[in-house]
Amino acid sequence: MKKEKLRGIFRAGVCLAASLMAVMIGVYLLGAIIGRENIDSALNGHLIQKDPVKGAFFSCMISMTQNAAFIGTTIVLARLVWKKTCLDLGFTSLRKDWRELVTGIVLGSISITSVFLILLLTGSIKIIPFHGLQEKQVRILFLYFLSYIFVGFGEETFSRGGLMLALKETKSKLLVLGIPAIVFALLHISNNGVTMLAIGNLIIFALLAGYCFYKSCSIWLPIGFHIFWNFMQGSIYGLEVSGLDNSSLLEAKVVKKTVLTGGKFGPEGGVGATISLVLAFLYVIIHYRKKTEGEFFHE
């Protein structure tokens, strides 16, 4: 059993190293095409403030490149090295599991909306008056939605599909859920304004997503939750997404810095997100209560 655990951890390490290398190569090549200065300006938010459409476009290009690298590396390792299929990565038939995707979309939307309402009702934020949806905003929203789709698929395919599949051999629920959650949180360690509470919330988020995959062997609920948590947070409510700012339908302004707002990292670094994620976790525990424990480890 010890040998299997070590082999599983080694596989996860290879998956992490190969994926990060692919991301770095991808971003380097993208920089050679569109200019390194455009990448830096998009990442630090300067381009978004200067030219929102151009900023959204380059942010989308960066996101697509990074997450295509995550997806591609994970699939290559699974198919060619581990001799597994996309089904093993959690990509079950949507005809059968479409309810999982819809549940994730609804749960992610409700969860982040509850955080937004907590901030609004406590006077931590205020909404700048809305002057109508213009064509430019529609293009920006589309680009960010596309970006968040890639983020949802990329991070879930890697963190849940790849790492959890690699650790499956350990037969340890603690390792299968714990290691990917910690890795997922640490991937955001360099984001603007990150705090220990933010890291804690990211771990809860990852444990929630991992538990869904562990119980259902399907990745669709985590993907739906991830996409709409980010999209609603950043592009609809105008809140920072893991320390990253972007153009949005509404414009929220922090008027009172509290443990709820999360500072520069955004509400994901606040207590409101902690409460919302814990409640969402309780829901998925109830949602999967009839699933037999240990099905994930069955071939």
Coordinates of C-alpha atoms in Angstrom, one line a residue:
M1 CA 0.0 0.0 0.0
K2 CA 2.9 2.4 0.8
K3 CA 4.3 1.8 -2.7
E4 CA 0.9 2.6 -4.3
K5 CA 0.7 5.8 -2.2
L6 CA 4.2 6.9 -3.3
R7 CA 3.5 6.1 -6.9
G8 CA 0.3 8.1 -6.8
I9 CA 1.9 11.1 -5.2
F10 CA 4.8 10.9 -7.8
R11 CA 2.2 10.9 -10.6
A12 CA 0.5 13.9 -9.2
G13 CA 3.9 15.7 -9.0
V14 CA 4.6 14.8 -12.6
C15 CA 1.2 16.1 -13.6
L16 CA 1.8 19.4 -11.7
A17 CA 5.3 19.9 -13.1
A18 CA 4.3 19.1 -16.7
S19 CA 1.3 21.3 -16.6
L20 CA 3.1 24.3 -15.1
M21 CA 5.9 23.9 -17.7
A22 CA 3.3 23.8 -20.5
V23 CA 1.6 26.9 -19.2
M24 CA 4.9 28.8 -19.1
I25 CA 5.8 27.7 -22.6
G26 CA 2.3 28.6 -23.9
V27 CA 2.4 32.1 -22.3
Y28 CA 5.9 32.7 -23.6
L29 CA 4.9 31.8 -27.1
L30 CA 1.8 34.0 -26.8
G31 CA 4.0 36.9 -25.7
A32 CA 6.2 36.4 -28.8
I33 CA 3.1 36.7 -30.9
I34 CA 1.1 39.6 -29.3
G35 CA 4.0 41.2 -27.3
R36 CA 5.1 40.7 -23.8
E37 CA 4.1 44.2 -22.8
N38 CA 0.5 43.5 -23.8
I39 CA 0.5 40.4 -21.5
D40 CA 2.0 42.3 -18.6
S41 CA -0.5 45.2 -19.1
A42 CA -3.5 42.9 -19.3
L43 CA -2.4 40.9 -16.2
N44 CA -1.8 44.0 -14.0
G45 CA -5.1 45.6 -15.1
H46 CA -3.6 48.7 -16.7
L47 CA -4.8 47.7 -20.2
I48 CA -8.3 47.1 -19.0
Q49 CA -8.5 50.6 -17.5
K50 CA -7.0 52.2 -20.7
D51 CA -8.9 50.1 -23.3
P52 CA -11.6 47.7 -21.8
V53 CA -12.2 45.8 -25.0
K54 CA -8.6 45.3 -25.8
G55 CA -7.9 44.5 -22.2
A56 CA -10.7 41.9 -22.2
F57 CA -9.4 40.4 -25.5
F58 CA -5.8 40.0 -24.3
S59 CA -7.0 38.7 -20.9
C60 CA -9.1 36.1 -22.8
M61 CA -6.2 35.1 -24.9
I62 CA -4.0 34.6 -21.9
S63 CA -6.7 32.6 -20.1
M64 CA -7.3 30.4 -23.2
T65 CA -3.5 29.7 -23.5
Q66 CA -3.0 28.9 -19.9
N67 CA -6.0 26.6 -19.5
A68 CA -5.5 25.0 -22.9
A69 CA -2.1 24.0 -21.6
F70 CA -3.7 22.6 -18.4
I71 CA -6.3 20.6 -20.4
G72 CA -3.9 19.4 -23.0
T73 CA -1.2 18.2 -20.6
T74 CA -3.7 16.4 -18.4
I75 CA -5.3 14.6 -21.3
V76 CA -1.9 13.6 -22.8
L77 CA -0.7 12.2 -19.5
A78 CA -4.0 10.4 -18.9
R79 CA -4.3 8.9 -22.4
L80 CA -0.6 8.2 -23.3
V81 CA 1.1 7.6 -19.9
W82 CA -1.6 6.4 -17.5
K83 CA -3.6 4.6 -20.2
K84 CA -6.8 6.2 -19.0
T85 CA -9.8 7.8 -20.8
C86 CA -11.6 11.1 -20.7
L87 CA -14.3 9.3 -18.7
D88 CA -11.7 8.6 -16.0
L89 CA -11.0 12.4 -15.9
G90 CA -14.7 12.9 -15.1
F91 CA -16.0 13.8 -18.5
T92 CA -19.1 11.6 -18.3
S93 CA -21.9 11.7 -20.9
L94 CA -23.7 15.1 -20.7
R95 CA -26.8 13.3 -22.0
K96 CA -26.8 11.4 -18.7
D97 CA -25.3 13.9 -16.4
W98 CA -26.6 17.2 -17.7
R99 CA -28.3 17.8 -14.3
E100 CA -24.9 17.8 -12.7
L101 CA -23.8 20.7 -14.9
V102 CA -27.1 22.6 -14.3
T103 CA -26.8 22.0 -10.6
G104 CA -23.3 23.4 -10.6
I105 CA -24.3 26.5 -12.6
V106 CA -27.2 27.2 -10.3
L107 CA -25.3 26.5 -7.1
G108 CA -22.3 28.6 -8.2
S109 CA -24.6 31.5 -9.1
I110 CA -26.5 31.4 -5.9
S111 CA -23.4 31.0 -3.8
I112 CA -21.6 34.1 -5.1
T113 CA -24.9 36.1 -5.2
S114 CA -25.3 35.4 -1.5
V115 CA -21.8 36.8 -1.0
F116 CA -22.7 39.9 -3.0
L117 CA -25.9 40.4 -1.0
I118 CA -24.0 40.1 2.3
L119 CA -21.6 42.8 1.2
L120 CA -24.4 45.0 -0.1
L121 CA -26.7 44.6 2.9
T122 CA -23.9 45.3 5.4
G123 CA -22.9 48.5 3.6
S124 CA -19.5 47.1 2.7
I125 CA -20.0 47.9 -1.0
K126 CA -22.2 50.2 -3.0
I127 CA -23.4 49.9 -6.6
I128 CA -22.6 52.7 -9.0
P129 CA -25.7 53.7 -11.0
F130 CA -26.2 51.6 -14.2
H131 CA -26.5 53.6 -17.4
G132 CA -27.6 50.8 -19.7
L133 CA -25.9 48.0 -21.7
Q134 CA -23.9 49.2 -24.6
E135 CA -22.5 47.2 -27.5
K136 CA -19.0 47.6 -26.2
Q137 CA -20.0 46.1 -22.8
V138 CA -21.7 43.1 -24.6
R139 CA -18.4 42.3 -26.4
I140 CA -16.5 42.6 -23.1
L141 CA -19.0 40.4 -21.3
F142 CA -18.7 37.8 -24.0
L143 CA -14.9 37.8 -23.9
Y144 CA -14.8 37.4 -20.1
F145 CA -17.5 34.7 -20.2
L146 CA -15.4 32.8 -22.8
S147 CA -12.3 33.3 -20.5
Y148 CA -14.1 32.0 -17.5
I149 CA -15.3 28.9 -19.5
F150 CA -11.6 28.1 -20.2
V151 CA -10.7 28.8 -16.5
G152 CA -13.5 26.4 -15.3
F153 CA -12.6 23.6 -17.7
G154 CA -8.8 24.1 -17.4
E155 CA -8.5 24.3 -13.6
E156 CA -11.1 21.6 -13.0
T157 CA -9.6 19.2 -15.6
F158 CA -6.2 19.7 -14.0
S159 CA -7.0 20.0 -10.3
R160 CA -9.9 17.5 -10.1
G161 CA -9.5 15.3 -13.2
G162 CA -5.7 15.1 -13.5
L163 CA -4.5 15.3 -9.9
M164 CA -7.3 13.2 -8.4
L165 CA -6.9 10.6 -11.1
A166 CA -3.1 10.4 -10.4
L167 CA -3.8 10.0 -6.7
K168 CA -6.5 7.5 -7.2
E169 CA -3.9 4.7 -6.9
T170 CA -3.3 5.7 -3.2
K171 CA -6.8 4.5 -2.2
S172 CA -6.6 7.4 0.3
K173 CA -9.6 9.8 0.5
L174 CA -7.4 12.2 2.5
L175 CA -4.7 12.4 -0.2
V176 CA -7.2 12.4 -3.1
L177 CA -9.1 15.4 -1.7
G178 CA -6.3 17.1 0.3
I179 CA -3.4 17.4 -2.1
P180 CA -5.4 18.8 -5.1
A181 CA -7.1 21.3 -2.8
I182 CA -3.7 22.6 -1.5
V183 CA -2.2 22.7 -5.0
F184 CA -5.3 24.6 -6.3
A185 CA -5.0 27.2 -3.5
L186 CA -1.2 27.6 -4.0
L187 CA -1.7 28.2 -7.7
H188 CA -3.3 31.5 -6.6
I189 CA -0.5 32.4 -4.1
S190 CA 1.0 35.2 -6.3
N191 CA -2.4 36.9 -6.9
N192 CA -2.9 40.4 -5.8
G193 CA -3.9 40.8 -2.1
V194 CA -3.8 37.1 -1.2
T195 CA -4.2 36.4 2.5
M196 CA -4.3 33.3 4.7
L197 CA -8.2 33.6 4.8
A198 CA -8.2 33.8 1.0
I199 CA -6.0 30.6 0.8
G200 CA -8.4 29.0 3.3
N201 CA -11.4 29.8 1.2
L202 CA -9.7 28.5 -2.0
I203 CA -9.0 25.3 -0.1
I204 CA -12.7 25.0 0.9
F205 CA -13.7 25.7 -2.7
A206 CA -11.3 23.0 -4.0
L207 CA -12.5 20.5 -1.4
L208 CA -16.1 21.2 -2.4
A209 CA -15.3 20.6 -6.1
G210 CA -13.2 17.6 -5.2
Y211 CA -15.9 16.0 -3.1
C212 CA -18.3 16.4 -6.0
F213 CA -16.0 14.5 -8.3
Y214 CA -15.1 11.9 -5.6
K215 CA -18.8 11.1 -5.0
S216 CA -20.1 11.3 -8.5
C217 CA -17.0 10.4 -10.7
S218 CA -18.3 13.3 -12.9
I219 CA -16.6 16.7 -13.3
W220 CA -19.6 18.6 -14.6
L221 CA -20.9 20.0 -11.3
P222 CA -17.5 21.4 -10.4
I223 CA -17.1 22.9 -13.9
G224 CA -20.5 24.6 -13.8
F225 CA -20.0 25.9 -10.3
H226 CA -16.5 27.3 -11.1
I227 CA -17.5 29.0 -14.3
F228 CA -20.5 30.8 -12.9
W229 CA -19.0 31.6 -9.5
N230 CA -16.2 33.5 -11.4
F231 CA -18.4 35.0 -14.1
M232 CA -21.2 36.3 -11.8
Q233 CA -18.6 37.6 -9.4
G234 CA -16.4 39.4 -11.8
S235 CA -18.4 40.2 -14.9
I236 CA -21.9 40.8 -13.4
Y237 CA -21.4 42.1 -9.9
G238 CA -18.1 43.9 -10.6
L239 CA -16.1 42.3 -7.8
E240 CA -12.4 41.2 -7.9
V241 CA -12.0 37.5 -8.9
S242 CA -9.1 36.1 -6.8
G243 CA -7.3 39.5 -6.9
L244 CA -8.0 40.1 -10.6
D245 CA -10.1 43.0 -11.7
N246 CA -12.1 43.2 -14.9
S247 CA -14.9 45.2 -16.6
S248 CA -18.4 44.2 -15.5
L249 CA -22.1 44.8 -16.0
L250 CA -22.5 46.4 -12.6
E251 CA -19.8 48.5 -10.8
A252 CA -19.3 47.7 -7.2
K253 CA -17.3 50.0 -5.0
V254 CA -15.9 49.1 -1.6
V255 CA -16.9 51.8 0.9
K256 CA -16.1 50.0 4.1
K257 CA -13.2 47.6 4.4
T258 CA -14.1 44.7 6.7
V259 CA -13.4 41.0 7.1
L260 CA -16.2 40.5 4.5
T261 CA -14.7 42.4 1.6
G262 CA -11.4 40.5 1.4
G263 CA -9.3 43.5 0.6
K264 CA -7.5 43.6 -2.8
F265 CA -8.1 39.9 -3.3
G266 CA -11.8 40.5 -3.4
P267 CA -14.7 38.8 -1.6
E268 CA -13.1 35.3 -2.0
G269 CA -10.7 36.5 0.7
G270 CA -13.5 37.5 3.0
V271 CA -15.7 35.8 5.7
G272 CA -18.8 36.1 3.5
A273 CA -17.2 33.7 1.0
T274 CA -16.3 31.3 3.8
I275 CA -19.9 31.2 5.0
S276 CA -21.3 30.8 1.4
L277 CA -18.8 28.0 0.5
V278 CA -19.5 26.1 3.7
L279 CA -23.2 26.2 3.0
A280 CA -22.6 25.1 -0.6
F281 CA -20.5 22.2 0.8
L282 CA -23.3 21.2 3.1
Y283 CA -25.7 21.2 0.1
V284 CA -23.5 18.9 -2.0
I285 CA -23.1 16.5 0.9
I286 CA -26.9 16.3 1.0
H287 CA -27.0 16.2 -2.8
Y288 CA -24.7 13.1 -2.9
R289 CA -26.0 11.4 0.3
K290 CA -27.3 8.4 -1.7
K291 CA -24.0 7.8 -3.5
T292 CA -22.0 4.8 -2.2
E293 CA -18.8 5.8 -0.4
G294 CA -15.7 4.6 -2.2
E295 CA -17.1 4.3 -5.8
F296 CA -14.3 6.7 -6.9
F297 CA -11.7 4.0 -6.2
H298 CA -13.5 1.3 -8.2
E299 CA -12.2 0.7 -11.7

